[in-house]
Tab-separated table of C-alpha atoms in Angstrom:
chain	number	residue	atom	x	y	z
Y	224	UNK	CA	1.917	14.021	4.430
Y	225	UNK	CA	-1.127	12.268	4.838
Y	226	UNK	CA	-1.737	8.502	4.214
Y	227	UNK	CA	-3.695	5.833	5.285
Y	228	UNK	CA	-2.332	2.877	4.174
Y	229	UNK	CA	-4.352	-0.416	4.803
Y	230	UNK	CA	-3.003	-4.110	4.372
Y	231	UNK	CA	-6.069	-5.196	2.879
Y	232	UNK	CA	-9.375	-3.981	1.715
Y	233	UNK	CA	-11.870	-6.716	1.910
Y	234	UNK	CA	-11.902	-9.033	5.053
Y	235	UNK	CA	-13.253	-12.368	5.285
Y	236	UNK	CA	-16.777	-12.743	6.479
Y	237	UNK	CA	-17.260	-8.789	5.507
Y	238	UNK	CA	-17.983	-6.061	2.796
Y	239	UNK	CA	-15.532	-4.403	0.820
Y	240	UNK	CA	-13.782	-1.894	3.296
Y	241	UNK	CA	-15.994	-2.814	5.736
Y	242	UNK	CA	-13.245	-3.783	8.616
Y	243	UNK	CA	-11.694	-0.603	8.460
Y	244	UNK	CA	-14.652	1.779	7.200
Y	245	UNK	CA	-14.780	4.073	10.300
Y	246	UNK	CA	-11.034	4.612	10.030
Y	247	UNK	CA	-11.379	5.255	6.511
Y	248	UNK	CA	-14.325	7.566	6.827
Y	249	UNK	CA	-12.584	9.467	9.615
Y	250	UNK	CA	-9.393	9.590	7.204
Y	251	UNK	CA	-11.298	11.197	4.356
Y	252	UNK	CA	-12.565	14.863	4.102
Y	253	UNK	CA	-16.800	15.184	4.948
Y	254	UNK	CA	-18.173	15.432	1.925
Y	255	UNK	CA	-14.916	14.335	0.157
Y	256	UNK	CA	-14.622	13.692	-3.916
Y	257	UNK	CA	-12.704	11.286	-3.941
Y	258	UNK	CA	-10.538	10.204	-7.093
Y	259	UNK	CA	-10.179	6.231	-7.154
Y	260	UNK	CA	-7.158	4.540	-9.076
Y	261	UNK	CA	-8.491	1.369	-10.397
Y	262	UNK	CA	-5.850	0.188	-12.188
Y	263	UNK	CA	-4.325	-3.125	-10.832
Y	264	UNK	CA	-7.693	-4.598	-11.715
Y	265	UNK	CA	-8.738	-5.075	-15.752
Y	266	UNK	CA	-12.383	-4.137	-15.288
Y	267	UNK	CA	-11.627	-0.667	-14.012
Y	268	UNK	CA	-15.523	0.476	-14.195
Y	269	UNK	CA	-17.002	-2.751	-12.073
Y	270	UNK	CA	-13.663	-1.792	-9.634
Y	271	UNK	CA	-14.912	2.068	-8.968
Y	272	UNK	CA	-18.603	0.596	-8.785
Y	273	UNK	CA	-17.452	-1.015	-5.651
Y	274	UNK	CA	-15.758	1.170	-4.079
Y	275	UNK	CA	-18.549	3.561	-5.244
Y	276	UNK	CA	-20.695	1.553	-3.388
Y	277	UNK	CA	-18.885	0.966	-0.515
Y	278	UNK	CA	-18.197	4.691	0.516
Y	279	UNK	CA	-21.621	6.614	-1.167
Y	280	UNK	CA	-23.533	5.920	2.154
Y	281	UNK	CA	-20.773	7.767	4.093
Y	282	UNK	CA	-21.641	10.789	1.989
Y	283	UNK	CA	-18.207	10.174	-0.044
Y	284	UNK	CA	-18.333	10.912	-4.112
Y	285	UNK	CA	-16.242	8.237	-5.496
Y	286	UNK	CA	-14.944	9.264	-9.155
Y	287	UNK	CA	-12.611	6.798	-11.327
Y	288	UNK	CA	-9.501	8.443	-12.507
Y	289	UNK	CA	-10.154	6.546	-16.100
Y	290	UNK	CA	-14.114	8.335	-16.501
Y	291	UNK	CA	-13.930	11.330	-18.720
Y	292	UNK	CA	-10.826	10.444	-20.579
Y	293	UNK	CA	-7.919	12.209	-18.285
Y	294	UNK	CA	-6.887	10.892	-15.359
Y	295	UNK	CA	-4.697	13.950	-14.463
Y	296	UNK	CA	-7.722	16.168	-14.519
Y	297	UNK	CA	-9.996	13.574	-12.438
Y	298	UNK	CA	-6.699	13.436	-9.692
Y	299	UNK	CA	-6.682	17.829	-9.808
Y	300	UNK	CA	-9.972	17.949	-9.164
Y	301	UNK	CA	-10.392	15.606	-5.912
Y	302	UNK	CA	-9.829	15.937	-2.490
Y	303	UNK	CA	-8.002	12.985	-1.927
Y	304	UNK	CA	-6.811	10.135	-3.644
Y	305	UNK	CA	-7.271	6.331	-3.479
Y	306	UNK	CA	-5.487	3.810	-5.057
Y	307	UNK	CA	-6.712	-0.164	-5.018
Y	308	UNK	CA	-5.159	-3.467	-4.247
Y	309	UNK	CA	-4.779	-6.043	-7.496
Y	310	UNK	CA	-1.665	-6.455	-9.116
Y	311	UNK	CA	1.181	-4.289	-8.568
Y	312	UNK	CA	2.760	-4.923	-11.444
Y	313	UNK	CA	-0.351	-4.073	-13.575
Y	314	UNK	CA	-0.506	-0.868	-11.237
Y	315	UNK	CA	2.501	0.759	-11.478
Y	316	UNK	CA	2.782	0.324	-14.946
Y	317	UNK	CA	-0.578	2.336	-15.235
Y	318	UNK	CA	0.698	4.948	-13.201
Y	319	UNK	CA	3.607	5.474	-15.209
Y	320	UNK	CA	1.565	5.118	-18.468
Y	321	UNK	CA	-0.731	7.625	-17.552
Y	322	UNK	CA	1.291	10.027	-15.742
Y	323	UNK	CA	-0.042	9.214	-12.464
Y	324	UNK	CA	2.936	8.262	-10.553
Y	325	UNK	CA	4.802	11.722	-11.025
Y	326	UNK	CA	1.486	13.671	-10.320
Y	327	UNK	CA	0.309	11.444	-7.596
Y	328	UNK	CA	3.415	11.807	-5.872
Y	329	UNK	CA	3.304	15.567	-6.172
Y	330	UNK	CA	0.121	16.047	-5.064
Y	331	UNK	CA	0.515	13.823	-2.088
Y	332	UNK	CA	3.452	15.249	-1.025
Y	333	UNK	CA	1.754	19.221	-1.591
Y	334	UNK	CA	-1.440	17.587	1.261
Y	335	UNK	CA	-3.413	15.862	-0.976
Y	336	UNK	CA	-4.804	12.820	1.709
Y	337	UNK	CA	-3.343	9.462	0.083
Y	338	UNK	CA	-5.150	5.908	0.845
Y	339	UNK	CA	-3.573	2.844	-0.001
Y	340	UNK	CA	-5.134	-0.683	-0.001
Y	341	UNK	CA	-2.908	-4.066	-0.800
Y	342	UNK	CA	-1.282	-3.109	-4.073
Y	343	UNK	CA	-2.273	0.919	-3.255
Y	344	UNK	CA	-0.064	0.260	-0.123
Y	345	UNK	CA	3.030	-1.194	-2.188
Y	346	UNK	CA	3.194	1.964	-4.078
Y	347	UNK	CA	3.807	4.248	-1.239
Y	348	UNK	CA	7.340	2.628	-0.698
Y	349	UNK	CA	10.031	3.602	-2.483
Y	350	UNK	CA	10.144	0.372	-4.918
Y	351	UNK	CA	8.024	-2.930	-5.932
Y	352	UNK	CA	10.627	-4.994	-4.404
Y	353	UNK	CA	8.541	-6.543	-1.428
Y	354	UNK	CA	5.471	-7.218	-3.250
Y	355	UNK	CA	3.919	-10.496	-3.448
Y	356	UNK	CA	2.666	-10.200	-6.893
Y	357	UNK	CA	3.546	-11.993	-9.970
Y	358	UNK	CA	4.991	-10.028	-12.181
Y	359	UNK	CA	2.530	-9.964	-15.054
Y	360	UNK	CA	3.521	-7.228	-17.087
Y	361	UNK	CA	6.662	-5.409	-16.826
Y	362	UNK	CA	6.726	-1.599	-15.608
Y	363	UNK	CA	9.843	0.789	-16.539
Y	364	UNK	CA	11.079	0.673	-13.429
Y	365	UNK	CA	10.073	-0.532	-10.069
Y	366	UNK	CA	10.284	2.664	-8.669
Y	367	UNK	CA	7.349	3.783	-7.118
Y	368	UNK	CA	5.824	7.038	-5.298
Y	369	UNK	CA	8.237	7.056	-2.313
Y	370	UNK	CA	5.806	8.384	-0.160
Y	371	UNK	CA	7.343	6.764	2.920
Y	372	UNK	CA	11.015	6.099	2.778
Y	373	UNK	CA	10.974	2.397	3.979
Y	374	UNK	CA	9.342	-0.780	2.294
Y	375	UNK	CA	5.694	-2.740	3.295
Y	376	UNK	CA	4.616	-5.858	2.807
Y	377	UNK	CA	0.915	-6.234	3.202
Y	378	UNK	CA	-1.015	-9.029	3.237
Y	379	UNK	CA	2.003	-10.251	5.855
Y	380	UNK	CA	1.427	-14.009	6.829
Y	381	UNK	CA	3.012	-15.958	9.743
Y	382	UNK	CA	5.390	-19.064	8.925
Y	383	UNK	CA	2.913	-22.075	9.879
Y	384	UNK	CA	4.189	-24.534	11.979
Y	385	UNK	CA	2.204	-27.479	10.743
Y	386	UNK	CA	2.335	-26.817	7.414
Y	387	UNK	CA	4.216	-29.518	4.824
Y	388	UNK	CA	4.621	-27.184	1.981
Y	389	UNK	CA	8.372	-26.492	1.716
Y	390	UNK	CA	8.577	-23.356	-0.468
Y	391	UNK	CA	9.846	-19.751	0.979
Y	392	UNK	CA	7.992	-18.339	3.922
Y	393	UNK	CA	7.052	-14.505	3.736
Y	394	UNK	CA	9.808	-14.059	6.308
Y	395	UNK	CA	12.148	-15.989	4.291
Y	396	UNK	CA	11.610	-13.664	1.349
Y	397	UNK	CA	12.121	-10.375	3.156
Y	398	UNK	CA	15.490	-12.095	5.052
Y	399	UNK	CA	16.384	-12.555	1.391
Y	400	UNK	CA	15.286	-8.861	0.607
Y	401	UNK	CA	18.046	-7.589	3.226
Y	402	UNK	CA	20.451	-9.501	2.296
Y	403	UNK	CA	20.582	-7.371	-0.894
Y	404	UNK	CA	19.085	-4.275	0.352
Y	405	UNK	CA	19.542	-2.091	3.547
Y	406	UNK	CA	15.982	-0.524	4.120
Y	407	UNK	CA	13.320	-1.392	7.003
Y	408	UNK	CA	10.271	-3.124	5.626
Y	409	UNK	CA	7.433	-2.975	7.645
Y	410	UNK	CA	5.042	-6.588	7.331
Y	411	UNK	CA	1.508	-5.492	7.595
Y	412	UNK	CA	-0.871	-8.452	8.663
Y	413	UNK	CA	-4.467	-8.808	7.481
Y	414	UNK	CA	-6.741	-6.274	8.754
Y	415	UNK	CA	-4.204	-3.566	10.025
Y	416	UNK	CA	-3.141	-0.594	8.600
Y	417	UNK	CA	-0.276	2.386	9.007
Y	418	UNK	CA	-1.261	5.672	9.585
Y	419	UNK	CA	0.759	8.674	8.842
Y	420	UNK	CA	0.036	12.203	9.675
Y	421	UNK	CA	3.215	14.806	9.674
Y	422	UNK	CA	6.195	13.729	10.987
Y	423	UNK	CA	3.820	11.025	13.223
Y	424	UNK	CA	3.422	6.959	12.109
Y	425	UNK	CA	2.001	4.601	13.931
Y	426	UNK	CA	0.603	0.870	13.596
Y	427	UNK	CA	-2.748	0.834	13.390
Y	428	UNK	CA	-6.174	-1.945	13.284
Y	429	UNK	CA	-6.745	-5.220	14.467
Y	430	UNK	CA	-3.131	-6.562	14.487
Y	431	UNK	CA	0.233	-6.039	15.412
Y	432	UNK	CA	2.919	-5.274	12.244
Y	433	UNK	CA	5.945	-7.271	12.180
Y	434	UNK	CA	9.520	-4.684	11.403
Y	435	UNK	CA	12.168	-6.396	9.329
Y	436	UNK	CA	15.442	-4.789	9.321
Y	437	UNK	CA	18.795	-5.743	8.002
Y	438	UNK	CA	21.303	-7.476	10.272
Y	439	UNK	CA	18.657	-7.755	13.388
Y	440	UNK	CA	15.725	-10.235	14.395
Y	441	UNK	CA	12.261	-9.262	13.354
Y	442	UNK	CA	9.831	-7.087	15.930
Y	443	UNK	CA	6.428	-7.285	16.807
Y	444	UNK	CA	4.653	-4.160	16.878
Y	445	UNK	CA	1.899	-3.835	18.684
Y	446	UNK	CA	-1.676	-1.885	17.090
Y	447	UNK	CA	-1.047	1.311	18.706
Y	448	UNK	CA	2.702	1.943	18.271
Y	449	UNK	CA	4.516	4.734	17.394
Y	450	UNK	CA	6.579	3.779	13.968
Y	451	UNK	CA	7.875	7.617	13.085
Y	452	UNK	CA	11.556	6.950	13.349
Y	453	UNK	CA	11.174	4.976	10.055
Y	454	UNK	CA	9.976	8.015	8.403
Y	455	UNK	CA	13.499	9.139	8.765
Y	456	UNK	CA	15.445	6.070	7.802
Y	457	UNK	CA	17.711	6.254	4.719
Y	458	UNK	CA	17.057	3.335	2.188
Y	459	UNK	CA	20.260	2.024	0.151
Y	460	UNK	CA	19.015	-0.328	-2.168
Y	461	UNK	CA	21.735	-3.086	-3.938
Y	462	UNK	CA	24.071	-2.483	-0.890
């Protein structure tokens, strides 16, 4: 397969992609049409405007899976596929609404190139489970694409030291995560990315990931390293 899954998409002090639009213009066919999954936002045309308008001058044709009425024929006739950060929640249940999740996954898995951003990410793990989202609507299941066989958390953010606030820390919530579940997840910080091409993964962008795994202390990974063992990992889920 081929995915390019990014953390985030907007960084602060930049444009929409911005941070990571060489990689992402690299990633995606010359020429490309693009189909863009806009669905864990509400305002799904102002959503593909942006990302219309982010990729256009990179000679990229940026089409909406919800414009002309059937998202199945929108995804059939692209060369790749992008689905946006928002809510997962929203998101997946879109997908399954729409029959996007079973053809996505097919088509991913056949070569279509797959990019990810925040919630786009979530949904290339095997479940919702390590999402940050609130849960606004409920999906059938929280089965996603499975694209990789291991769980991400984007948007991954440090324990602060200073801070008084005494709720859960991200790393609290995955520890709790493995205590129920035996599956690597893999804690993407702001402005990084995985990369996955064949049987090859590997950490990419501006900063290290951080690999939770049951039973073991959490490991930095350092932008740059190789992460392809994981695509062979087995998840149990409720072990």
């Amino acid at each position: 397969m081929n995915l390019l899954l990014l953390s985030n998409s907007t960084q602060h002090g930049q444009g929409y992609l911005e941070h990571a639009l060489d990689t992402v213009t690299g990633f995606l066919p010359a020429g490309a049409r693009l189909a863009f999954v806009p669905y864990a936002l509400a305002d799904h045309d102002a959503y593909t405007a942006k990302v219309r308008g982010a990729l256009e001058g990179s000679g990229i044709e940026v089409r909406g899976v919800h414009e002309g009425g059937d998202p199945l024929a929108q995804l059939a006739a692209a060369d790749a596929v992008f689905i946006g950060g928002g809510n997962s929640f929203r998101l997946l249940g879109a997908l399954y609404r729409t029959g996007l999740r079973d053809a996505v996954a097919k088509a991913v898995r056949a070569g279509l190139p797959y990019m990810g951003a925040s919630a786009g990410t979530n949904m290339a793990a095997p479940t919702l489970r390590t999402t940050n989202d609130m849960p606004i609507v409920q999906p059938p299941s929280f089965e996603t694409l499975g694209l990789v066989p291991f769980q991400i958390n984007p948007h991954y953010l440090d324990p602060d030291p200073s801070s008084t606030h005494k709720g859960e820390t991200r790393e609290q919530r995955l520890t709790e995560f493995l205590e129920e579940n035996d599956v690597p997840v893999l804690g993407l910080r702001e402005g990084s990315w995985l990369r996955v091409a064949g049987e090859r993964a590997s950490v990419e962008g501006a900063h290290p990931a951080r690999l939770f795994r049951r039973g073991a202390e959490p490991r930095e990974l350092a932008a740059g390293s190789d992460v392809s063992e994981l695509l062979g990992v087995e998840a149990r889920f409720d072990a």
